[in-house]
Coordinates of C-alpha atoms in Angstrom, one line a residue:
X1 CA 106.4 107.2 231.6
X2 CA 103.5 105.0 230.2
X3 CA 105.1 103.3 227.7
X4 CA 107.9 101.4 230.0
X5 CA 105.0 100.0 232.6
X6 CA 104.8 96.8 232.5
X7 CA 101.6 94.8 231.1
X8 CA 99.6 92.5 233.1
X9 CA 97.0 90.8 231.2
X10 CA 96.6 88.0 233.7
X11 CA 91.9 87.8 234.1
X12 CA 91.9 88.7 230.1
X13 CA 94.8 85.8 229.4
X14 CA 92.1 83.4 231.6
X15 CA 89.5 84.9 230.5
X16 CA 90.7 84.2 226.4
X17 CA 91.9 80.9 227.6
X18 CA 88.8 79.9 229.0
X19 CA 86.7 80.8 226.0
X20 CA 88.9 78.5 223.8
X21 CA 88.5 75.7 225.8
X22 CA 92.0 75.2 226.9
X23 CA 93.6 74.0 229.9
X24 CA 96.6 75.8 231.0
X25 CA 99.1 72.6 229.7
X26 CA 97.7 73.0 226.3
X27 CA 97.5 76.8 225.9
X28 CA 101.3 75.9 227.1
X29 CA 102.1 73.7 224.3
X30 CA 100.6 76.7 221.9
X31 CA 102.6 79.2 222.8
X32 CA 106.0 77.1 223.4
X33 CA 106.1 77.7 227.3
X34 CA 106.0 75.9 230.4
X35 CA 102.1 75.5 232.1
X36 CA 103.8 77.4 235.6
X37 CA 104.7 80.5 233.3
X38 CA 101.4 80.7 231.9
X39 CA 100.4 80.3 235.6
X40 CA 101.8 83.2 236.7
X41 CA 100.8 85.5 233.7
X42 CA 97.4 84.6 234.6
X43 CA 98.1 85.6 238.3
X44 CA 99.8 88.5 237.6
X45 CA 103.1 87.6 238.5
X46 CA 104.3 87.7 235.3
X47 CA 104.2 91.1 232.7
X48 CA 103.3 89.7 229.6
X49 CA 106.3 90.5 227.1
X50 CA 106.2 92.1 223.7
X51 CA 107.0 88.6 221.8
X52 CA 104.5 87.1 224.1
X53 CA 102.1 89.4 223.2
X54 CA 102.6 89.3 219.6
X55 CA 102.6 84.9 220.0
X56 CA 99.8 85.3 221.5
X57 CA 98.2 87.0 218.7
X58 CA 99.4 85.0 216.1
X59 CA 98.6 81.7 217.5
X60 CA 95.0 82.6 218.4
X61 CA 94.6 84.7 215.5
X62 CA 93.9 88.2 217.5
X63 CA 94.2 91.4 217.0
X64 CA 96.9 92.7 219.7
X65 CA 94.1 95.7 220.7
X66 CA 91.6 93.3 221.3
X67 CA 94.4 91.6 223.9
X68 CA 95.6 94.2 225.2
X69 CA 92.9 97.3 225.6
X70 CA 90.9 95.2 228.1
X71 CA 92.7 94.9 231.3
X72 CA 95.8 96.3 230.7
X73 CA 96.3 99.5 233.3
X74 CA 93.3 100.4 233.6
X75 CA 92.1 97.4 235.9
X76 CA 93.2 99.1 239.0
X77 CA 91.7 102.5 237.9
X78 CA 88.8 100.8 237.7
X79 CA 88.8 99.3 241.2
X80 CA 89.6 102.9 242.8
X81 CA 86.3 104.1 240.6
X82 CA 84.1 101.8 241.9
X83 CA 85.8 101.6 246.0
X84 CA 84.9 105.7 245.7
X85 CA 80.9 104.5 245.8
X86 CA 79.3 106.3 249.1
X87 CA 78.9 102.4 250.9
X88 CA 82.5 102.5 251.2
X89 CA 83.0 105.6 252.7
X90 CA 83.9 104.8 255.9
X91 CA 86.9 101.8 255.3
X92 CA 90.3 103.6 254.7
X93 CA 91.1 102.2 251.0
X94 CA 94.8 103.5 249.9
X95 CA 95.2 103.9 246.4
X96 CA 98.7 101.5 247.2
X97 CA 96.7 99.3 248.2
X98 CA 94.1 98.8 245.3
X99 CA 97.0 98.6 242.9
X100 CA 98.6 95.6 245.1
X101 CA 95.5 94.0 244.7
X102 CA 94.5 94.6 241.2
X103 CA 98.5 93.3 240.0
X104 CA 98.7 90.9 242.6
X105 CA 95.3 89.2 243.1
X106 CA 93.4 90.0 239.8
X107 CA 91.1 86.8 241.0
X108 CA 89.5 88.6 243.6
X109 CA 89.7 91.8 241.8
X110 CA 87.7 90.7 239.1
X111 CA 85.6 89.4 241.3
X112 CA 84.9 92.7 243.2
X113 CA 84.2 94.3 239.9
X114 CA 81.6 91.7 239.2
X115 CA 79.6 91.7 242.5
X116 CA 79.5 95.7 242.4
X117 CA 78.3 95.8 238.8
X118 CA 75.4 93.0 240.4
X119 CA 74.6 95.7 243.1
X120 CA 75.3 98.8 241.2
X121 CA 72.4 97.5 238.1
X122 CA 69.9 95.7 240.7
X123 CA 69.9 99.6 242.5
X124 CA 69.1 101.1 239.6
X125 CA 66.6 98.5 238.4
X126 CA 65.3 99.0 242.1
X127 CA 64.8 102.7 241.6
X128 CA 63.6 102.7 238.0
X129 CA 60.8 100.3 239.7
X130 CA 59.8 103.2 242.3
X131 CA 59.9 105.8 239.9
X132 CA 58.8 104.5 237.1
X133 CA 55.3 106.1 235.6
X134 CA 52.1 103.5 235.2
X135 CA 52.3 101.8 231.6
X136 CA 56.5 102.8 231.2
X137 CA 58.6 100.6 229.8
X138 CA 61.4 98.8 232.3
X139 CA 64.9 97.9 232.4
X140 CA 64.3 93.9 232.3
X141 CA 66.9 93.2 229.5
X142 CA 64.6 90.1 228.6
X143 CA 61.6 92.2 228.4
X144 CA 63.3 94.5 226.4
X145 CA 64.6 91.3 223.9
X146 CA 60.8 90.3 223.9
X147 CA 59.0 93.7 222.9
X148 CA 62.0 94.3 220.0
X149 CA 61.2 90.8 218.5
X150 CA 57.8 91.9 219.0
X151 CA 57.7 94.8 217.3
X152 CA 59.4 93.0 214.5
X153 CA 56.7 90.3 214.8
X154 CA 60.0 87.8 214.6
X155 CA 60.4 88.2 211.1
X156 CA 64.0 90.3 209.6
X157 CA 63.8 90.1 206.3
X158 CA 67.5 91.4 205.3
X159 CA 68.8 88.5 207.6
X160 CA 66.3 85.9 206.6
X161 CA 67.0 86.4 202.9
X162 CA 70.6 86.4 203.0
X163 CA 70.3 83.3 204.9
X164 CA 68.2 81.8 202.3
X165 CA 70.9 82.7 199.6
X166 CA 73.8 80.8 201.9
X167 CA 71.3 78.1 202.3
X168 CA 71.7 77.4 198.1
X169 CA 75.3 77.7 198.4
X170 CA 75.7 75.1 201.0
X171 CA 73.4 72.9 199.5
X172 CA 75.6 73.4 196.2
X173 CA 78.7 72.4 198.1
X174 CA 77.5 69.1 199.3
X175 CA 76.7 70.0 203.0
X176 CA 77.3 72.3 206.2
X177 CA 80.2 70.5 206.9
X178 CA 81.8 70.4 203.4
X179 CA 81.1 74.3 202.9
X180 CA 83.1 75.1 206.4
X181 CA 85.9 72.7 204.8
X182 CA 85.8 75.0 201.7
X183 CA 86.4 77.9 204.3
X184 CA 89.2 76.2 206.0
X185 CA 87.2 75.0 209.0
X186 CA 87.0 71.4 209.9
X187 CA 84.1 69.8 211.6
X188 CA 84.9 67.5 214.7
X189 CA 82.6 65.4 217.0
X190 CA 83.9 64.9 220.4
X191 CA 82.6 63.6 223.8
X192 CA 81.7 66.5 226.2
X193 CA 84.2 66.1 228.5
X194 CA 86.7 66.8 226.3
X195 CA 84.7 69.8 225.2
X196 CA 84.4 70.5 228.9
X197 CA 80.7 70.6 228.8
X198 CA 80.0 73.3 226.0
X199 CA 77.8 71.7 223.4
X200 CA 79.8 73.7 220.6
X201 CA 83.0 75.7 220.7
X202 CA 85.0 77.2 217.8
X203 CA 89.4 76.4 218.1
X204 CA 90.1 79.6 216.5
X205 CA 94.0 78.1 216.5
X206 CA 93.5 75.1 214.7
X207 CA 90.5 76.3 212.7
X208 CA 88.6 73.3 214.0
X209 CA 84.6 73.5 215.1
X210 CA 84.0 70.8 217.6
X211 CA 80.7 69.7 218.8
X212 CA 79.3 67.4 221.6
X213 CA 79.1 64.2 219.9
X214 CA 76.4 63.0 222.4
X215 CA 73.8 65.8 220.9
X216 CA 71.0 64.1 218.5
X217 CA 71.2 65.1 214.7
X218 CA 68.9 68.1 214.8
X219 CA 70.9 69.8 217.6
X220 CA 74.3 69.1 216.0
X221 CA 73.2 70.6 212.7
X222 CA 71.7 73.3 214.6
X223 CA 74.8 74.3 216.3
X224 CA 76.7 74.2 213.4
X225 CA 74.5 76.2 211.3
X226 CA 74.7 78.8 214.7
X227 CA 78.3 78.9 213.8
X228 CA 77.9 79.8 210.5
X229 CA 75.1 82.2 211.3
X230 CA 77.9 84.1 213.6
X231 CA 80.5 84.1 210.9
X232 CA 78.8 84.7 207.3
X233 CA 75.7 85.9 208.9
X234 CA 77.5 88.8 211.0
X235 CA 77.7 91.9 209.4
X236 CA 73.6 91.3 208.6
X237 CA 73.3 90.7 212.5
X238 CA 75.0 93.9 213.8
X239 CA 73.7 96.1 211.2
X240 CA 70.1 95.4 213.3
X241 CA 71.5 95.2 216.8
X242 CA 73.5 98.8 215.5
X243 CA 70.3 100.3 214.4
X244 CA 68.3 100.1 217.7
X245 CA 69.1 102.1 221.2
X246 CA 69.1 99.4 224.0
X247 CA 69.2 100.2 227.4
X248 CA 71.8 97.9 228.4
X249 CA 74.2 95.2 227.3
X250 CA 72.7 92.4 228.3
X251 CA 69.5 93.1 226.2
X252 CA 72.1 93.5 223.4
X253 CA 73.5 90.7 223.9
X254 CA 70.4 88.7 224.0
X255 CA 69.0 90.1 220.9
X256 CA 72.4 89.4 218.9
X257 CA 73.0 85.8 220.1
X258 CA 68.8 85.0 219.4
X259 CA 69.5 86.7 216.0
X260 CA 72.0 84.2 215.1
X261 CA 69.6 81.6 216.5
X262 CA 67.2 82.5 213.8
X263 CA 69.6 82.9 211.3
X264 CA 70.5 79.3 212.1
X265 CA 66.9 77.9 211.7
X266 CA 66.9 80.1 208.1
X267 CA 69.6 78.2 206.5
X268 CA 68.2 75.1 207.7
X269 CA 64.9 75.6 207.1
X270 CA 65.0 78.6 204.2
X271 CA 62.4 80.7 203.5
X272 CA 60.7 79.7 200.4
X273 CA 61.5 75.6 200.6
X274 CA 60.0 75.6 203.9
X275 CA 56.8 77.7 203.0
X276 CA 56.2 76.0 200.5
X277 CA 56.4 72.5 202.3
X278 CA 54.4 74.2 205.2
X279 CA 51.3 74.4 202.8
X280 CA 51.7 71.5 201.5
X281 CA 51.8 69.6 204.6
X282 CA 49.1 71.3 206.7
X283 CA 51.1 72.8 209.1
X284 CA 52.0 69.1 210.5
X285 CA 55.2 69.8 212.6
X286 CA 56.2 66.2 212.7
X287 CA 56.3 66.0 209.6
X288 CA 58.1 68.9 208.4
X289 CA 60.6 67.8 211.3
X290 CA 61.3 64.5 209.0
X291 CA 61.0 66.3 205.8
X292 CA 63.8 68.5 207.4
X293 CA 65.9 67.2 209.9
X294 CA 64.8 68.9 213.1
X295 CA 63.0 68.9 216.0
X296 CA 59.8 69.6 217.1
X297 CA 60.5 72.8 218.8
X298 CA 62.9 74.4 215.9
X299 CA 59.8 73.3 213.4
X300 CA 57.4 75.3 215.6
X301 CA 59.8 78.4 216.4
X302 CA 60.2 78.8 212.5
X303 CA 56.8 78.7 211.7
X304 CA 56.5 82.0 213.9
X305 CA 58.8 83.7 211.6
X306 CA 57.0 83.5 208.2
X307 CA 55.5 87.2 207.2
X308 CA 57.4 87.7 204.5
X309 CA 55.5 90.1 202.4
X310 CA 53.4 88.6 199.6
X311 CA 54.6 85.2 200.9
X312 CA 53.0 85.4 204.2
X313 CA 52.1 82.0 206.0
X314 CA 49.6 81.5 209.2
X315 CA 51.2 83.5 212.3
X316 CA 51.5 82.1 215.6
X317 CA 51.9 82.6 218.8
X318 CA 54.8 80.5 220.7
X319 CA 56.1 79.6 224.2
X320 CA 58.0 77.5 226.0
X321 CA 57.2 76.7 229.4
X322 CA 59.0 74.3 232.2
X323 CA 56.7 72.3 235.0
X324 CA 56.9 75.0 237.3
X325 CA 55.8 77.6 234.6
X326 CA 58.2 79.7 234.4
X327 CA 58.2 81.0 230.6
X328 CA 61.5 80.9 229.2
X329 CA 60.5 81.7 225.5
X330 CA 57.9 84.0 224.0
X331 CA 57.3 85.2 220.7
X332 CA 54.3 87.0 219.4
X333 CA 53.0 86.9 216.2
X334 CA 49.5 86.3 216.2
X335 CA 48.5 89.1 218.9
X336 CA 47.4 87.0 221.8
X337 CA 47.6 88.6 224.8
X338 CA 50.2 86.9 227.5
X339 CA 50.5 88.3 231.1
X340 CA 54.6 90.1 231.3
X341 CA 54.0 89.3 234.9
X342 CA 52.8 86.1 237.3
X343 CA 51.5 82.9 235.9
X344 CA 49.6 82.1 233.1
X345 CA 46.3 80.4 232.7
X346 CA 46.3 76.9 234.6
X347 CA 43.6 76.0 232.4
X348 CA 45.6 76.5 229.0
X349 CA 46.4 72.8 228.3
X350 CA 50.5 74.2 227.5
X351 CA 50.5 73.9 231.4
X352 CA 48.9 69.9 231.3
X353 CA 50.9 68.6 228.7
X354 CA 53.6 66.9 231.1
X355 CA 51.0 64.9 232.6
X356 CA 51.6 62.9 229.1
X357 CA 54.9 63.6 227.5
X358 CA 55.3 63.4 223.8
X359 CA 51.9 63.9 223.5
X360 CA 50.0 66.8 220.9
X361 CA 47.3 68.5 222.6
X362 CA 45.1 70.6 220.9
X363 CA 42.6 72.9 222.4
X364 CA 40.2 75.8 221.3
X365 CA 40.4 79.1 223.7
X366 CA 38.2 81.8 224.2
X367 CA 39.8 84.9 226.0
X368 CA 37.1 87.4 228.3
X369 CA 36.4 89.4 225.4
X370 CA 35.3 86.8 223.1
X371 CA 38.6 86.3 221.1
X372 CA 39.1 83.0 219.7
X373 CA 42.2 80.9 219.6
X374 CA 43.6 77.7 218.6
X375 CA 46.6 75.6 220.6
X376 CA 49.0 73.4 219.6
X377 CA 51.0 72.1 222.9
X378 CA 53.7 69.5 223.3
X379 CA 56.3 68.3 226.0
X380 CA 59.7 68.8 224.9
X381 CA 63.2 67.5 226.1
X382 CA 66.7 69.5 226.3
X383 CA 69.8 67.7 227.9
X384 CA 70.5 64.0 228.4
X385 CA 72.6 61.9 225.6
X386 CA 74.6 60.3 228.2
X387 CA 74.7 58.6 231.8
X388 CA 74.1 61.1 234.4
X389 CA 73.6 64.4 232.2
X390 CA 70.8 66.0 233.1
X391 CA 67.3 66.2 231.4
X392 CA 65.1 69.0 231.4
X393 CA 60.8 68.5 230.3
X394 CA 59.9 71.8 229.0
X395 CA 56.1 72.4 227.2
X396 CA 56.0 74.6 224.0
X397 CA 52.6 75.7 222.3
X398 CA 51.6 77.3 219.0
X399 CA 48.1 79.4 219.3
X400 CA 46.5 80.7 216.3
X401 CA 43.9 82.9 215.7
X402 CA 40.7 80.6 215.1
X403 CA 39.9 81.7 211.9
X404 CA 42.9 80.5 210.9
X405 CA 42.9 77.2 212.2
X406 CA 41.3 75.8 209.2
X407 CA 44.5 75.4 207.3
X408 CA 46.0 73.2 210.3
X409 CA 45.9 69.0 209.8
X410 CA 45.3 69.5 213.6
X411 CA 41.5 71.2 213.4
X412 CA 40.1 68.8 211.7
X413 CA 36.7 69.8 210.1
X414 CA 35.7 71.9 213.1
X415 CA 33.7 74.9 212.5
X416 CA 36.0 78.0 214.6
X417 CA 32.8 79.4 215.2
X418 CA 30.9 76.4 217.2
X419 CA 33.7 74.9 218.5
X420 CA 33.6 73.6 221.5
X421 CA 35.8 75.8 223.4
X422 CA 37.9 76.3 226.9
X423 CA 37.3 79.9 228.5
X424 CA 40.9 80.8 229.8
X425 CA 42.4 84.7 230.9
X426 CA 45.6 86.4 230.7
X427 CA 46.4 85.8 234.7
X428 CA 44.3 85.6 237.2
X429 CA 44.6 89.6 238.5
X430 CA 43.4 90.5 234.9
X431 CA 40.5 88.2 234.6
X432 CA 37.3 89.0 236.1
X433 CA 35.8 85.2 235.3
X434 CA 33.5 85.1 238.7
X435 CA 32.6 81.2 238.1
X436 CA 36.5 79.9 237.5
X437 CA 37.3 77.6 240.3
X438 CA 41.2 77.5 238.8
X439 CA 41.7 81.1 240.3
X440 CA 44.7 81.4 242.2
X441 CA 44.1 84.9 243.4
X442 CA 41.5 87.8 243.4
X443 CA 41.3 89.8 240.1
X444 CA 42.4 93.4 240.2
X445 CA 39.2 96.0 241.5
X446 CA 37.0 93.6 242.5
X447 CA 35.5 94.0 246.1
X448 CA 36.0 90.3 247.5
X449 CA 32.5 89.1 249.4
X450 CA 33.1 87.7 253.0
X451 CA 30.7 84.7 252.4
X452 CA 30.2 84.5 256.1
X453 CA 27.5 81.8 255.6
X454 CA 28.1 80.4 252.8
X455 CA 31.2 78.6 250.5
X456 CA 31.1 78.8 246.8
X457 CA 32.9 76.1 244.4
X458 CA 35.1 78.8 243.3
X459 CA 37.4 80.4 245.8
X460 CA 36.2 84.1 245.8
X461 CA 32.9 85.6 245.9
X462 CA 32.7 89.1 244.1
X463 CA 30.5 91.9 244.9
X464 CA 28.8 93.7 242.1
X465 CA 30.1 96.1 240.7

């Protein structure tokens, strides 16, 4: 009979403890019991209760499903589904046995669960590869993310305008922090230890949101307008993430929690107010960084995101680079053409910025087929704010089209036309720019001259073609 098993909830109880922040003394002290009992419900070698489940839900403010519908008796069913996979065939794997180790070590259970869903998606994404057809689409969730904002061209006009309409009503109330009192929420700064190392996290208990106190003004208010995007901004979120067909989580996932990310920079930079100041200024992120409050990279990701209709602004192109150059950020909105795969251009000056940190760099492009472009690039920091944290240098870079350029403070009086400019490629196997000496490989059908007798400054000779 089903309903007199007993419930073990012991990786979802870690699992919810760990998202709250909590140590196992202070999720203790919420529920009234000792830290060794709420030891052993983790490990399994406690059923969780009725009145424990229902304290549970009251003091975290839960809905007993979402506690209970997780793990609950289906966690060993779900080991003996994944032990039937052919690679185990040949180990002897009693059904006894799986449920000893399900109840009694849900640690490593959990942990088998989590290394075969690794294999079981890198196999697939292995023989997707193989069989996929020239030109169709993959299963890289972050690929997927990028060609959805893509086809959006960044811009979500439901979300951006509702965040636009909070932004008055925050304003109204005095501030971010005096709108979440309003809601019940208090606002606490704390160091990061006590935070153990998150940079936000929400006490769903004590309706308390506490941030790392060692983050610079523009991150704090940008986490804390995150946290509202997630809250007020949520049903506009999912009603996009529900309307598309993704082909896995992950890429759900990623598109949801960027979605808040821009609903963030919305109520802190809304729509109209920041247009308007965009004109005015010239497109001078520094200065619309003072004007408000953030930093240079949240300036320059929101100017990718103005096409609202009739009140349409220049768009851009934007990335976000680290020394070794791997891209970590891309968003299109200005059609220039970026390789999915391998490096970029070496001769893009996004990739020579950290030579001079803090530095803008401007530079005029020209692509093989004559396309014109303008760049804005700039170092960038993330990390640090104490003794021993860790600092990472990242490059990010605006490109325009050049005939746009004009309305920048940062083109001067240059004529796009007669501009001086820098002739660049997608990547290397794509350009066919015979006289580049910053080639790194041979470009894709080209016949590669043996040059027997003779070196050229560049490193490959081509034959005609």
């Amino acid at each position: 009979m089903a309903e007199n098993r007993p419930l073990y909830l012991g990786p979802r109880l870690r699992r919810l403890r760990r998202e709250l922040g909590l140590t196992q003394q202070a999720m203790a002290g919420d529920l009234d019991i000792s830290p060794s009992y709420v030891a052993l419900l983790e490990r399994n070698q406690r059923p969780v209760t009725a009145d424990m489940l229902l304290r549970l839900a009251r003091t975290y403010r839960m809905e007993i499903t979402d506690l209970a519908s997780e793990d609950g008796e289906n966690y060993a069913q779900r080991l003996n589904d994944i032990l039937r996979d052919p690679v185990f065939d040949d180990i002897d794997l009693p059904s006894l046995e799986v449920s000893d180790l399900a109840m009694s070590f849900p640690g490593v259970a959990e942990a088998l669960l989590r290394l075969h869903g690794a294999y079981t998606r890198e196999q697939q994404a292995l023989a997707e590869q193989r069989d996929a057809e020239p030109g169709e689409q993959d299963s890289d969730p972050v690929r997927e993310a990028q060609r959805f904002f893509a086809a959006s061209r960044n811009y979500f006009h439901a979300l951006d305008a509702q965040a636009e309409e909070l932004a008055g009503e925050i304003d109204q109330a005095g501030g971010m922090e005096k709108w979440l009192g309003s809601k019940g929420v208090r606002v606490r700064f704390l160091p990061p230890d006590v935070l153990m190392d998150a940079m936000r996290r929400f006490d769903r208990h004590n309706q308390q949101l506490l941030i790392d106190d060692t983050l610079d003004c523009p991150s704090r208010a940008f986490q804390i307008a995150t946290h509202i995007a997630h809250t007020a901004l949520r049903g506009a979120i999912m009603q996009i993430v529900r309307g598309q067909d993704f082909a896995s989580k992950t890429a759900a996932t990623l598109i949801r929690r960027a979605l808040a990310g821009y609903g963030a920079a919305a109520i802190l930079m809304p729509y109209r107010k920041f247009a308007r100041a965009v004109q005015a200024r010239g497109y001078d992120i520094e200065a619309l960084g003072g004007q408000f409050g953030m930093s240079f990279e949240q300036v320059a990701h929101r100017l990718t995101t103005l096409h609202r209709p009739g009140e349409e602004r220049v768009p851009f192109f934007f990335i976000r680079v680290d020394e070794a150059g791997n891209v970590s950020k891309r968003l299109d909105g200005a059609g220039f053409p970026f390789a999915a795969h391998g490096g970029g251009c070496p001769l893009w000056n996004v990739h020579q910025v950290f030579r001079r940190p803090g530095e803008l760099h401007t530079q005029w492009l020209e692509l093989p087929d004559g396309q014109r472009f303008f760049s804005i690039a700039r170092t960038v920091t993330a990390g640090g704010g104490r003794h021993g944290r860790l600092r990472v240098v990242r490059a990010v870079a605006l490109a325009c089209v050049a005939e746009e350029a004009g309305k920048l403070v940062y083109a001067g009086e240059a004529d796009p036309a007669s501009a001086p400019t820098t002739p660049i490629g997608v990547t290397c196997r794509l350009c066919h720019r015979a006289e580049c000496i910053a080639r790194s490989v041979p470009p894709i059908g080209r016949e590669i001259l043996s040059d027997d007798h003779r070196r050229a400054a560049q490193p490959y000779s081509f034959a005609e073609s």
